Amino acid sequence: THKQLVTTYQMFYRDYPEYFWIVNGGWGGSCIPDSDNNIENNIMLSIVPAYIEEIKNLAAAKTAYNQKVNELISGLNGKSDYEKSKVLHDKLIDTVTYEITDKDQTSYGALVEGKAVCNGYTRAYQHLLQEVGIASWYVSGSRKSPGSATSEPHAWNLVKIDGSWYYTDVTWDDQIDKTFYSYFNITTKQLKAEHTIGDYEQYLPNATATAANFYIKENRVFDSYNQTELVNLLKKDNNKTQIYTTGNPYSFMSSIEIYKEAL
């Protein structure tokens, strides 16, 4: 059926980000009617993918793309799943600027041209993870910006770290000239505070693990102000650090103001 054909194409598009020249949702099809010439009871359907017209020399584009992928995944042999996912998260943010272009939906735009929107970030991160042996799915849906009630289409990743599933939104962790980890290896519950998963949520595992969350993994969770631990993190991170507080954030900030001379 047409619905099955759409699902088949979408699954291929979502599972193979290295086919960067294929357009999302851009395809044509053909069918052969049954012996009574009834097209509604067709016996064969075929998919003819649509390609990005702006890529004029596909062979050269593939070479440039593969070179960039190999550059970014180098040096990760022997690293843990968590280390690989974090290094690639950081390298991708260093590589890409959020910008609308004629290839911004592709992993090619992200990795080779260094310009992409959420779809490009997501497909690039998915492919990089797959290349180092980490399972990752492309997930689409919508998101709400903090302080806004307006939803917009969005895409992000589902990533398997040490046997457990986590969500990562690299796009939202790329904040101009800073790298954040607020959306790195988070749970479904955390994701849904600002994201809505699209049509294929029924096929996705529920992400409940927290062990590979950046703040938990690297001991950056504070239930109250702890000057010694905060100073240690500031020293470790060259006087700029990222933490997560489970207590009263206003009390935490007040304590920083009171004791900032000692920091």
CSV table of C-alpha atoms in Angstrom, one decimal:
chain,number,residue,atom,x,y,z
A,1,THR,CA,0.0,0.0,0.0
A,2,HIS,CA,1.0,3.6,-0.3
A,3,LYS,CA,1.3,4.0,3.5
A,4,GLN,CA,3.7,1.0,3.6
A,5,LEU,CA,5.7,2.5,0.8
A,6,VAL,CA,6.0,5.8,2.7
A,7,THR,CA,7.1,4.0,5.9
A,8,THR,CA,9.7,1.9,4.0
A,9,TYR,CA,11.2,5.0,2.4
A,10,GLN,CA,11.2,6.9,5.8
A,11,MET,CA,12.9,3.9,7.5
A,12,PHE,CA,15.6,3.8,4.9
A,13,TYR,CA,16.2,7.6,5.1
A,14,ARG,CA,16.4,7.4,8.9
A,15,ASP,CA,18.7,4.5,9.0
A,16,TYR,CA,21.3,5.5,6.4
A,17,PRO,CA,22.5,9.1,6.9
A,18,GLU,CA,25.5,8.4,4.7
A,19,TYR,CA,23.2,8.6,1.7
A,20,PHE,CA,23.3,12.4,2.1
A,21,TRP,CA,22.3,13.0,-1.5
A,22,ILE,CA,18.7,11.7,-1.0
A,23,VAL,CA,16.0,14.1,-0.2
A,24,ASN,CA,13.8,13.6,2.9
A,25,GLY,CA,10.4,12.7,1.7
A,26,GLY,CA,11.4,13.3,-1.9
A,27,TRP,CA,10.5,10.2,-4.0
A,28,GLY,CA,8.4,9.0,-6.8
A,29,GLY,CA,6.8,5.6,-7.3
A,30,SER,CA,5.2,3.3,-9.8
A,31,CYS,CA,2.8,0.4,-9.7
A,32,ILE,CA,1.6,-2.5,-11.7
A,33,PRO,CA,-2.1,-3.2,-11.6
A,34,ASP,CA,-3.6,-6.6,-11.1
A,35,SER,CA,-4.8,-8.8,-13.9
A,36,ASP,CA,-8.2,-7.0,-14.0
A,37,ASN,CA,-6.3,-3.7,-14.5
A,38,ASN,CA,-7.4,-2.5,-11.1
A,39,ILE,CA,-4.8,0.0,-9.9
A,40,GLU,CA,-6.2,-0.2,-6.4
A,41,ASN,CA,-5.2,-3.8,-6.2
A,42,ASN,CA,-1.7,-3.3,-7.5
A,43,ILE,CA,0.7,-6.2,-7.2
A,44,MET,CA,4.0,-4.2,-7.2
A,45,LEU,CA,5.1,-0.9,-5.9
A,46,SER,CA,8.5,0.7,-6.6
A,47,ILE,CA,10.4,3.7,-5.1
A,48,VAL,CA,12.4,6.2,-7.1
A,49,PRO,CA,14.3,8.4,-4.7
A,50,ALA,CA,14.7,12.1,-5.4
A,51,TYR,CA,18.2,13.6,-5.2
A,52,ILE,CA,19.6,16.9,-4.1
A,53,GLU,CA,20.1,18.9,-7.3
A,54,GLU,CA,22.8,21.2,-5.8
A,55,ILE,CA,25.3,18.3,-5.5
A,56,LYS,CA,26.7,18.4,-9.1
A,57,ASN,CA,29.6,16.0,-8.7
A,58,LEU,CA,28.5,13.1,-6.4
A,59,ALA,CA,31.8,11.2,-6.7
A,60,ALA,CA,33.8,14.2,-5.4
A,61,ALA,CA,31.1,14.9,-2.7
A,62,LYS,CA,31.4,11.4,-1.4
A,63,THR,CA,35.2,11.6,-1.3
A,64,ALA,CA,35.1,14.9,0.7
A,65,TYR,CA,32.4,13.5,3.0
A,66,ASN,CA,34.2,10.3,3.8
A,67,GLN,CA,37.5,12.2,4.4
A,68,LYS,CA,35.7,14.4,7.0
A,69,VAL,CA,34.0,11.4,8.7
A,70,ASN,CA,37.4,9.6,9.0
A,71,GLU,CA,39.0,12.8,10.3
A,72,LEU,CA,36.4,13.2,13.1
A,73,ILE,CA,36.3,9.6,14.2
A,74,SER,CA,40.1,9.2,14.3
A,75,GLY,CA,41.7,8.5,17.7
A,76,LEU,CA,38.6,6.9,19.2
A,77,ASN,CA,39.8,3.2,19.2
A,78,GLY,CA,39.7,1.8,22.7
A,79,LYS,CA,37.5,4.6,24.1
A,80,SER,CA,34.3,3.8,26.0
A,81,ASP,CA,30.9,4.3,24.4
A,82,TYR,CA,30.4,7.4,26.6
A,83,GLU,CA,33.8,8.9,25.6
A,84,LYS,CA,33.1,8.3,21.9
A,85,SER,CA,29.7,9.9,22.1
A,86,LYS,CA,31.0,12.9,24.0
A,87,VAL,CA,34.0,13.5,21.8
A,88,LEU,CA,31.9,13.3,18.6
A,89,HIS,CA,29.2,15.5,20.2
A,90,ASP,CA,31.9,18.1,20.9
A,91,LYS,CA,33.6,17.8,17.5
A,92,LEU,CA,30.4,18.1,15.6
A,93,ILE,CA,29.5,21.3,17.5
A,94,ASP,CA,33.0,22.7,16.7
A,95,THR,CA,32.5,21.8,13.1
A,96,VAL,CA,29.0,23.0,12.4
A,97,THR,CA,27.4,26.5,12.5
A,98,TYR,CA,23.6,26.6,12.6
A,99,GLU,CA,22.8,28.2,9.2
A,100,ILE,CA,20.2,27.7,6.5
A,101,THR,CA,21.7,26.7,3.1
A,102,ASP,CA,20.7,24.6,0.1
A,103,LYS,CA,22.2,21.5,1.9
A,104,ASP,CA,21.3,22.3,5.5
A,105,GLN,CA,19.2,19.2,5.9
A,106,THR,CA,22.0,16.8,5.1
A,107,SER,CA,25.0,15.3,6.9
A,108,TYR,CA,27.1,16.6,4.0
A,109,GLY,CA,26.1,20.1,4.7
A,110,ALA,CA,27.0,19.6,8.4
A,111,LEU,CA,30.3,17.8,7.9
A,112,VAL,CA,31.8,19.1,4.7
A,113,GLU,CA,30.3,22.6,4.4
A,114,GLY,CA,30.1,23.1,8.2
A,115,LYS,CA,26.6,24.6,7.9
A,116,ALA,CA,23.3,22.9,8.8
A,117,VAL,CA,20.1,23.0,10.7
A,118,CYS,CA,18.8,20.3,13.1
A,119,ASN,CA,18.3,17.7,10.5
A,120,GLY,CA,21.8,18.0,9.3
A,121,TYR,CA,23.2,17.9,12.8
A,122,THR,CA,21.2,14.8,13.6
A,123,ARG,CA,22.1,12.8,10.5
A,124,ALA,CA,25.8,13.7,10.9
A,125,TYR,CA,25.9,12.7,14.5
A,126,GLN,CA,24.0,9.5,13.7
A,127,HIS,CA,26.6,8.5,11.0
A,128,LEU,CA,29.6,9.4,13.1
A,129,LEU,CA,28.3,7.2,16.0
A,130,GLN,CA,27.5,4.3,13.7
A,131,GLU,CA,31.1,4.5,12.3
A,132,VAL,CA,32.5,3.9,15.8
A,133,GLY,CA,30.1,1.1,16.7
A,134,ILE,CA,27.4,3.0,18.5
A,135,ALA,CA,23.8,2.4,17.5
A,136,SER,CA,21.8,5.6,16.9
A,137,TRP,CA,18.4,6.4,15.5
A,138,TYR,CA,17.2,9.6,13.8
A,139,VAL,CA,14.2,10.9,15.6
A,140,SER,CA,11.9,13.7,14.4
A,141,GLY,CA,9.0,15.6,15.9
A,142,SER,CA,8.6,19.1,17.2
A,143,ARG,CA,10.1,21.3,19.9
A,144,LYS,CA,9.2,24.3,21.9
A,145,SER,CA,11.7,27.0,22.6
A,146,PRO,CA,12.0,28.0,26.3
A,147,GLY,CA,9.5,30.6,27.1
A,148,SER,CA,7.5,30.0,23.9
A,149,ALA,CA,4.3,28.1,23.2
A,150,THR,CA,5.0,27.8,19.5
A,151,SER,CA,6.1,24.3,18.3
A,152,GLU,CA,8.4,23.9,15.3
A,153,PRO,CA,9.6,20.8,13.4
A,154,HIS,CA,12.8,19.4,14.9
A,155,ALA,CA,15.1,16.4,14.8
A,156,TRP,CA,17.5,14.8,17.3
A,157,ASN,CA,19.1,11.4,18.1
A,158,LEU,CA,18.4,8.3,20.1
A,159,VAL,CA,21.7,6.7,21.2
A,160,LYS,CA,22.6,3.4,22.7
A,161,ILE,CA,25.4,3.7,25.3
A,162,ASP,CA,26.6,0.6,27.1
A,163,GLY,CA,23.3,-1.2,26.4
A,164,SER,CA,21.0,1.6,27.4
A,165,TRP,CA,19.2,4.2,25.4
A,166,TYR,CA,19.5,7.9,25.7
A,167,TYR,CA,18.4,11.0,23.8
A,168,THR,CA,20.8,13.6,22.5
A,169,ASP,CA,20.0,16.9,20.8
A,170,VAL,CA,23.3,18.2,19.5
A,171,THR,CA,21.6,21.2,17.8
A,172,TRP,CA,20.4,22.6,21.2
A,173,ASP,CA,23.7,21.9,22.8
A,174,ASP,CA,25.4,24.1,20.2
A,175,GLN,CA,24.9,27.6,21.5
A,176,ILE,CA,26.8,30.1,19.4
A,177,ASP,CA,30.4,29.9,20.7
A,178,LYS,CA,29.7,27.6,23.6
A,179,THR,CA,29.2,23.8,23.9
A,180,PHE,CA,26.6,22.7,26.4
A,181,TYR,CA,25.5,19.3,27.7
A,182,SER,CA,21.9,19.9,28.8
A,183,TYR,CA,20.6,17.7,26.0
A,184,PHE,CA,23.4,15.1,26.0
A,185,ASN,CA,22.3,11.6,27.0
A,186,ILE,CA,19.0,12.5,28.6
A,187,THR,CA,15.9,10.4,29.4
A,188,THR,CA,12.6,10.3,27.5
A,189,LYS,CA,11.0,12.2,30.4
A,190,GLN,CA,13.6,14.9,30.3
A,191,LEU,CA,13.3,15.2,26.5
A,192,LYS,CA,9.6,15.5,26.6
A,193,ALA,CA,9.7,18.6,28.7
A,194,GLU,CA,10.4,20.6,25.5
A,195,HIS,CA,10.2,18.0,22.7
A,196,THR,CA,7.4,16.0,21.1
A,197,ILE,CA,8.3,12.8,19.4
A,198,GLY,CA,6.7,12.3,16.0
A,199,ASP,CA,4.8,9.5,14.2
A,200,TYR,CA,7.3,6.7,14.9
A,201,GLU,CA,7.4,7.0,18.7
A,202,GLN,CA,5.7,3.6,19.1
A,203,TYR,CA,8.8,2.0,17.6
A,204,LEU,CA,11.2,3.6,20.0
A,205,PRO,CA,12.4,2.3,23.3
A,206,ASN,CA,11.7,4.3,26.5
A,207,ALA,CA,15.0,5.9,27.6
A,208,THR,CA,15.2,5.7,31.4
A,209,ALA,CA,18.9,5.2,32.1
A,210,THR,CA,20.9,8.1,33.6
A,211,ALA,CA,24.4,6.6,34.1
A,212,ALA,CA,25.8,8.2,30.9
A,213,ASN,CA,24.2,11.6,31.4
A,214,PHE,CA,27.0,14.2,31.4
A,215,TYR,CA,26.3,15.7,34.8
A,216,ILE,CA,25.9,12.3,36.5
A,217,LYS,CA,28.8,10.6,34.8
A,218,GLU,CA,31.2,13.4,35.6
A,219,ASN,CA,30.0,14.1,39.1
A,220,ARG,CA,28.5,17.6,38.4
A,221,VAL,CA,25.2,17.3,40.2
A,222,PHE,CA,24.9,19.5,43.3
A,223,ASP,CA,22.0,19.1,45.7
A,224,SER,CA,23.3,22.2,47.6
A,225,TYR,CA,26.2,24.6,47.4
A,226,ASN,CA,29.6,22.9,47.9
A,227,GLN,CA,32.4,25.4,47.5
A,228,THR,CA,35.2,22.8,47.6
A,229,GLU,CA,33.7,20.7,44.7
A,230,LEU,CA,32.8,23.8,42.8
A,231,VAL,CA,36.4,25.1,43.0
A,232,ASN,CA,37.7,21.8,41.9
A,233,LEU,CA,35.5,21.8,38.8
A,234,LEU,CA,36.5,25.4,38.0
A,235,LYS,CA,40.2,24.5,38.2
A,236,LYS,CA,39.5,21.4,36.0
A,237,ASP,CA,37.6,23.4,33.4
A,238,ASN,CA,39.8,26.5,33.2
A,239,ASN,CA,37.6,28.7,35.4
A,240,LYS,CA,34.4,28.0,33.4
A,241,THR,CA,32.3,25.0,34.4
A,242,GLN,CA,28.9,23.4,33.9
A,243,ILE,CA,26.9,21.9,36.7
A,244,TYR,CA,23.4,20.7,37.5
A,245,THR,CA,21.7,21.7,40.7
A,246,THR,CA,18.8,19.7,42.1
A,247,GLY,CA,18.3,22.1,45.0
A,248,ASN,CA,17.0,25.7,45.0
A,249,PRO,CA,18.9,27.4,42.2
A,250,TYR,CA,18.3,30.9,43.7
A,251,SER,CA,19.9,29.8,47.0
A,252,PHE,CA,22.8,28.3,45.0
A,253,MET,CA,23.3,31.6,43.1
A,254,SER,CA,23.1,33.6,46.3
A,255,SER,CA,25.8,31.4,47.8
A,256,ILE,CA,28.1,32.0,44.8
A,257,GLU,CA,27.6,35.8,45.3
A,258,ILE,CA,28.5,35.5,48.9
A,259,TYR,CA,31.6,33.4,48.5
A,260,LYS,CA,32.7,34.4,45.0
A,261,GLU,CA,35.9,36.0,46.3
A,262,ALA,CA,37.0,32.6,47.6
A,263,LEU,CA,36.3,31.1,44.2
